[in-house]
mmCIF file of C-alpha atoms in Angstrom:
data_model
loop_
_atom_site.group_PDB
_atom_site.id
_atom_site.type_symbol
_atom_site.label_atom_id
_atom_site.label_comp_id
_atom_site.label_asym_id
_atom_site.label_seq_id
_atom_site.Cartn_x
_atom_site.Cartn_y
_atom_site.Cartn_z
ATOM 1 C CA LYS T 289 35.287 -55.437 -33.307
ATOM 2 C CA ALA T 290 35.984 -52.468 -35.485
ATOM 3 C CA GLY T 291 38.733 -50.207 -34.215
ATOM 4 C CA VAL T 292 38.656 -46.553 -33.335
ATOM 5 C CA THR T 293 37.996 -44.362 -36.352
ATOM 6 C CA GLN T 294 38.640 -40.679 -36.886
ATOM 7 C CA THR T 295 37.498 -38.261 -39.556
ATOM 8 C CA PRO T 296 38.782 -36.488 -41.455
ATOM 9 C CA ARG T 297 42.259 -37.925 -41.746
ATOM 10 C CA TYR T 298 43.801 -34.730 -43.089
ATOM 11 C CA LEU T 299 42.842 -31.089 -42.816
ATOM 12 C CA ILE T 300 44.395 -27.868 -44.002
ATOM 13 C CA LYS T 301 43.066 -24.669 -42.432
ATOM 14 C CA THR T 302 44.176 -21.059 -42.235
ATOM 15 C CA ARG T 303 44.837 -19.040 -39.124
ATOM 16 C CA GLY T 304 41.719 -17.749 -37.434
ATOM 17 C CA GLN T 305 39.452 -20.478 -38.754
ATOM 18 C CA GLN T 306 37.867 -23.165 -36.641
ATOM 19 C CA VAL T 307 37.861 -26.904 -37.078
ATOM 20 C CA THR T 308 35.857 -29.885 -35.840
ATOM 21 C CA LEU T 309 37.319 -33.376 -35.619
ATOM 22 C CA SER T 310 35.336 -36.541 -35.067
ATOM 23 C CA CYS T 311 36.104 -39.796 -33.279
ATOM 24 C CA SER T 312 34.097 -43.012 -33.162
ATOM 25 C CA PRO T 313 35.214 -45.340 -30.359
ATOM 26 C CA ILE T 314 35.270 -49.102 -30.274
ATOM 27 C CA SER T 315 31.770 -50.452 -29.807
ATOM 28 C CA GLY T 316 30.946 -50.642 -26.123
ATOM 29 C CA HIS T 317 33.638 -48.191 -25.065
ATOM 30 C CA ARG T 318 32.299 -45.225 -23.177
ATOM 31 C CA SER T 319 35.504 -43.292 -22.569
ATOM 32 C CA VAL T 320 37.100 -41.165 -25.271
ATOM 33 C CA SER T 321 40.307 -39.238 -24.717
ATOM 34 C CA TRP T 322 41.919 -36.729 -27.042
ATOM 35 C CA TYR T 323 45.633 -36.091 -27.460
ATOM 36 C CA GLN T 324 47.758 -33.688 -29.440
ATOM 37 C CA GLN T 325 50.933 -35.197 -30.863
ATOM 38 C CA THR T 326 53.794 -33.037 -32.031
ATOM 39 C CA PRO T 327 57.424 -34.017 -32.723
ATOM 40 C CA GLY T 328 58.852 -32.062 -29.820
ATOM 41 C CA GLN T 329 56.181 -32.601 -27.182
ATOM 42 C CA GLY T 330 55.054 -36.164 -27.652
ATOM 43 C CA LEU T 331 51.482 -36.975 -26.638
ATOM 44 C CA GLN T 332 49.772 -34.170 -24.769
ATOM 45 C CA PHE T 333 46.436 -34.869 -23.095
ATOM 46 C CA LEU T 334 43.581 -32.589 -24.125
ATOM 47 C CA PHE T 335 40.495 -33.997 -22.405
ATOM 48 C CA GLU T 336 38.518 -37.124 -21.675
ATOM 49 C CA TYR T 337 34.801 -37.768 -21.978
ATOM 50 C CA PHE T 338 32.828 -40.528 -20.358
ATOM 51 C CA SER T 339 29.085 -40.998 -20.823
ATOM 52 C CA GLU T 340 28.741 -37.533 -22.367
ATOM 53 C CA THR T 341 30.532 -35.802 -19.473
ATOM 54 C CA GLN T 342 33.981 -34.263 -19.514
ATOM 55 C CA ARG T 343 35.850 -35.989 -16.695
ATOM 56 C CA ASN T 344 39.347 -34.662 -17.229
ATOM 57 C CA LYS T 345 40.941 -31.727 -18.929
ATOM 58 C CA GLY T 346 44.561 -31.055 -19.807
ATOM 59 C CA ASN T 347 46.429 -27.767 -19.874
ATOM 60 C CA PHE T 348 45.193 -26.379 -23.155
ATOM 61 C CA PRO T 349 43.530 -23.024 -23.765
ATOM 62 C CA GLY T 350 39.777 -22.653 -23.946
ATOM 63 C CA ARG T 351 39.972 -22.586 -27.749
ATOM 64 C CA PHE T 352 40.078 -26.376 -27.487
ATOM 65 C CA SER T 353 36.742 -27.908 -26.602
ATOM 66 C CA GLY T 354 34.948 -31.158 -27.072
ATOM 67 C CA ARG T 355 31.788 -33.074 -26.534
ATOM 68 C CA GLN T 356 30.486 -36.590 -26.523
ATOM 69 C CA PHE T 357 27.217 -37.892 -27.823
ATOM 70 C CA SER T 358 24.919 -40.549 -26.424
ATOM 71 C CA ASN T 359 26.411 -43.142 -28.795
ATOM 72 C CA SER T 360 29.874 -42.340 -27.354
ATOM 73 C CA ARG T 361 31.086 -40.668 -30.520
ATOM 74 C CA SER T 362 33.098 -37.592 -29.691
ATOM 75 C CA GLU T 363 34.000 -34.364 -31.416
ATOM 76 C CA MET T 364 36.789 -31.955 -30.748
ATOM 77 C CA ASN T 365 36.645 -28.322 -31.789
ATOM 78 C CA VAL T 366 39.446 -25.820 -32.083
ATOM 79 C CA SER T 367 38.476 -22.209 -32.617
ATOM 80 C CA THR T 368 40.633 -19.320 -33.823
ATOM 81 C CA LEU T 369 43.340 -21.597 -35.149
ATOM 82 C CA GLU T 370 46.973 -20.678 -34.643
ATOM 83 C CA LEU T 371 50.033 -21.932 -36.514
ATOM 84 C CA GLY T 372 51.109 -23.811 -33.393
ATOM 85 C CA ASP T 373 47.960 -25.916 -33.526
ATOM 86 C CA SER T 374 49.402 -27.872 -36.439
ATOM 87 C CA ALA T 375 49.696 -31.405 -35.128
ATOM 88 C CA LEU T 376 48.365 -34.926 -35.238
ATOM 89 C CA TYR T 377 45.227 -35.183 -33.140
ATOM 90 C CA LEU T 378 44.608 -38.631 -31.767
ATOM 91 C CA CYS T 379 41.631 -39.967 -29.952
ATOM 92 C CA ALA T 380 41.665 -43.104 -27.860
ATOM 93 C CA SER T 381 38.831 -45.169 -26.480
ATOM 94 C CA SER T 382 38.575 -47.304 -23.410
ATOM 95 C CA SER T 383 35.802 -49.207 -21.717
ATOM 96 C CA THR T 384 36.240 -47.386 -18.418
ATOM 97 C CA GLY T 385 38.879 -44.692 -18.778
ATOM 98 C CA PRO T 386 42.535 -43.922 -19.560
ATOM 99 C CA GLY T 387 43.678 -45.870 -16.530
ATOM 100 C CA TYR T 388 42.766 -49.034 -18.371
ATOM 101 C CA GLU T 389 43.466 -50.440 -21.804
ATOM 102 C CA GLN T 390 43.186 -47.589 -24.238
ATOM 103 C CA TYR T 391 43.158 -47.927 -28.021
ATOM 104 C CA PHE T 392 44.050 -45.175 -30.438
ATOM 105 C CA GLY T 393 42.498 -44.070 -33.682
ATOM 106 C CA PRO T 394 44.585 -43.262 -36.784
ATOM 107 C CA GLY T 395 44.551 -39.562 -36.017
ATOM 108 C CA THR T 396 43.681 -36.396 -37.896
ATOM 109 C CA ARG T 397 46.627 -34.489 -39.335
ATOM 110 C CA LEU T 398 45.825 -30.780 -39.000
ATOM 111 C CA THR T 399 47.941 -28.246 -40.825
ATOM 112 C CA VAL T 400 47.365 -24.563 -40.114
ATOM 113 C CA THR T 401 48.762 -22.107 -42.649
ATOM 114 C CA GLY Q 222 53.987 -34.372 -10.253
ATOM 115 C CA GLU Q 223 52.941 -35.850 -13.549
ATOM 116 C CA ASN Q 224 56.272 -36.359 -15.236
ATOM 117 C CA VAL Q 225 57.120 -39.505 -17.152
ATOM 118 C CA GLU Q 226 60.598 -39.606 -18.605
ATOM 119 C CA GLN Q 227 62.059 -42.059 -21.086
ATOM 120 C CA HIS Q 228 65.707 -42.978 -21.667
ATOM 121 C CA PRO Q 229 67.470 -43.188 -24.053
ATOM 122 C CA SER Q 230 65.762 -41.009 -26.659
ATOM 123 C CA THR Q 231 67.192 -43.063 -29.507
ATOM 124 C CA LEU Q 232 68.391 -46.637 -29.398
ATOM 125 C CA SER Q 233 70.111 -48.530 -32.212
ATOM 126 C CA VAL Q 234 70.527 -52.280 -31.931
ATOM 127 C CA GLN Q 235 71.757 -55.049 -34.190
ATOM 128 C CA GLU Q 236 69.127 -57.455 -35.378
ATOM 129 C CA GLY Q 237 68.900 -60.333 -32.949
ATOM 130 C CA ASP Q 238 70.150 -58.341 -29.985
ATOM 131 C CA SER Q 239 68.009 -57.149 -27.080
ATOM 132 C CA ALA Q 240 66.689 -53.640 -26.558
ATOM 133 C CA VAL Q 241 65.774 -52.093 -23.226
ATOM 134 C CA ILE Q 242 63.927 -48.817 -22.724
ATOM 135 C CA LYS Q 243 63.528 -47.371 -19.259
ATOM 136 C CA CYS Q 244 60.895 -44.961 -17.983
ATOM 137 C CA THR Q 245 60.696 -43.146 -14.696
ATOM 138 C CA TYR Q 246 57.599 -41.615 -13.177
ATOM 139 C CA SER Q 247 56.984 -39.233 -10.332
ATOM 140 C CA ASP Q 248 53.423 -39.910 -9.106
ATOM 141 C CA SER Q 249 53.596 -42.500 -6.317
ATOM 142 C CA ALA Q 250 49.891 -43.219 -6.841
ATOM 143 C CA SER Q 251 50.456 -44.464 -10.403
ATOM 144 C CA ASN Q 252 49.237 -48.044 -10.735
ATOM 145 C CA TYR Q 253 48.924 -48.720 -14.472
ATOM 146 C CA PHE Q 254 51.817 -48.645 -16.925
ATOM 147 C CA PRO Q 255 51.196 -49.297 -20.634
ATOM 148 C CA TRP Q 256 53.652 -49.313 -23.508
ATOM 149 C CA TYR Q 257 52.732 -48.206 -27.008
ATOM 150 C CA LYS Q 258 54.511 -48.793 -30.301
ATOM 151 C CA GLN Q 259 54.086 -46.263 -33.097
ATOM 152 C CA GLU Q 260 55.382 -47.029 -36.550
ATOM 153 C CA LEU Q 261 55.919 -44.182 -38.977
ATOM 154 C CA GLY Q 262 52.610 -42.752 -40.118
ATOM 155 C CA LYS Q 263 50.556 -45.119 -37.998
ATOM 156 C CA ARG Q 264 48.599 -44.948 -34.785
ATOM 157 C CA PRO Q 265 50.112 -45.814 -31.389
ATOM 158 C CA GLN Q 266 49.458 -49.471 -30.695
ATOM 159 C CA LEU Q 267 49.183 -50.923 -27.191
ATOM 160 C CA ILE Q 268 51.765 -53.711 -27.015
ATOM 161 C CA ILE Q 269 51.948 -54.564 -23.327
ATOM 162 C CA ASP Q 270 50.905 -53.157 -19.983
ATOM 163 C CA ILE Q 271 51.480 -53.870 -16.327
ATOM 164 C CA ARG Q 272 49.710 -53.047 -13.098
ATOM 165 C CA SER Q 273 51.358 -52.173 -9.840
ATOM 166 C CA ASN Q 274 50.485 -55.465 -8.170
ATOM 167 C CA VAL Q 275 52.956 -57.401 -10.347
ATOM 168 C CA GLY Q 276 56.637 -56.895 -10.988
ATOM 169 C CA GLU Q 277 56.982 -58.414 -14.435
ATOM 170 C CA LYS Q 278 54.861 -59.380 -17.412
ATOM 171 C CA LYS Q 279 55.934 -61.139 -20.567
ATOM 172 C CA ASP Q 280 54.352 -61.613 -23.989
ATOM 173 C CA GLN Q 281 56.483 -63.550 -26.463
ATOM 174 C CA ARG Q 282 59.536 -61.382 -27.244
ATOM 175 C CA ILE Q 283 58.502 -58.403 -25.149
ATOM 176 C CA ALA Q 284 58.424 -57.990 -21.403
ATOM 177 C CA VAL Q 285 57.873 -55.176 -18.966
ATOM 178 C CA THR Q 286 59.358 -54.926 -15.485
ATOM 179 C CA LEU Q 287 58.219 -52.569 -12.747
ATOM 180 C CA ASN Q 288 60.097 -51.286 -9.726
ATOM 181 C CA LYS Q 289 57.627 -49.307 -7.651
ATOM 182 C CA THR Q 290 60.151 -48.408 -4.984
ATOM 183 C CA ALA Q 291 62.429 -46.756 -7.502
ATOM 184 C CA LYS Q 292 59.493 -45.542 -9.620
ATOM 185 C CA HIS Q 293 60.719 -46.942 -12.872
ATOM 186 C CA PHE Q 294 59.578 -49.504 -15.392
ATOM 187 C CA SER Q 295 61.276 -50.922 -18.438
ATOM 188 C CA LEU Q 296 60.398 -52.483 -21.762
ATOM 189 C CA HIS Q 297 62.539 -55.398 -22.887
ATOM 190 C CA ILE Q 298 62.539 -56.614 -26.466
ATOM 191 C CA THR Q 299 64.508 -59.783 -27.149
ATOM 192 C CA GLU Q 300 65.717 -61.150 -30.494
ATOM 193 C CA THR Q 301 64.974 -57.842 -32.185
ATOM 194 C CA GLN Q 302 63.752 -57.846 -35.766
ATOM 195 C CA PRO Q 303 63.575 -55.043 -38.363
ATOM 196 C CA GLU Q 304 59.822 -54.757 -37.786
ATOM 197 C CA ASP Q 305 60.549 -53.749 -34.195
ATOM 198 C CA SER Q 306 61.865 -50.422 -35.521
ATOM 199 C CA ALA Q 307 59.438 -47.774 -34.267
ATOM 200 C CA VAL Q 308 58.881 -45.140 -31.635
ATOM 201 C CA TYR Q 309 57.939 -46.597 -28.263
ATOM 202 C CA PHE Q 310 55.966 -44.582 -25.718
ATOM 203 C CA CYS Q 311 55.611 -45.423 -22.073
ATOM 204 C CA ALA Q 312 52.815 -44.038 -19.938
ATOM 205 C CA ALA Q 313 51.718 -44.021 -16.335
ATOM 206 C CA SER Q 314 48.309 -43.486 -14.812
ATOM 207 C CA ILE Q 315 48.106 -40.301 -12.788
ATOM 208 C CA ARG Q 316 45.479 -38.479 -10.776
ATOM 209 C CA ASN Q 317 41.932 -38.386 -12.050
ATOM 210 C CA ASN Q 318 42.417 -41.613 -13.957
ATOM 211 C CA ARG Q 319 44.546 -40.007 -16.669
ATOM 212 C CA LEU Q 320 47.594 -41.237 -18.518
ATOM 213 C CA ALA Q 321 50.804 -39.240 -18.697
ATOM 214 C CA PHE Q 322 53.048 -40.189 -21.622
ATOM 215 C CA GLY Q 323 56.779 -40.062 -22.047
ATOM 216 C CA LYS Q 324 58.165 -38.305 -25.092
ATOM 217 C CA GLY Q 325 59.024 -41.542 -26.856
ATOM 218 C CA ASN Q 326 62.078 -43.558 -27.806
ATOM 219 C CA GLN Q 327 63.129 -44.159 -31.385
ATOM 220 C CA VAL Q 328 64.320 -47.763 -31.716
ATOM 221 C CA VAL Q 329 66.265 -48.638 -34.841
ATOM 222 C CA VAL Q 330 67.013 -52.275 -35.557
ATOM 223 C CA ILE Q 331 69.976 -52.626 -37.906
ATOM 224 C CA PRO Q 332 69.756 -55.675 -40.173
#
């Protein structure tokens, strides 16, 4: 099976702009979780989608949002970008949810200037 | 609580020696404990996991042990090789079927 894919791999944006990141899960996986990875904070949970519904949400401001499509592909949107949003954004897919085997994509490196 | 803590933050070992990384968790309801390996510039890779109904699981040179009473679990790497150098993340399932991650351990294998 093909692994989890994410696009784009790299992004450079300026403060105030918005950005949309995409994640395609492993075929047959219905759960997609998003994480923010920074050197000081490790992996911080953003949210999880399952069958087009947001099941879980982490402690991030409302500027961070997401959605999932009927084919399980997911998008994450960040509006009004801030410098502190610079990070590696990882998505992970699972057949049933994060409490089971979860596989990560390569990530999108977002740099906000 | 949802805290998962890893110790030590950095571990250097001689090639061929064993490495042990310990994680503690706070949620007594946690029942799934995966370990991920992340090499520089690459994605986290699931290397081994354990569920709360077993105390130990082994896969070739790596093993994970779980002590539910003490709320800690450990990753053991035997006969370390240079390719074992990476950051290792532990995680624990928490409420609402989520995973809480530790901040990672840098393991350096010295040839």
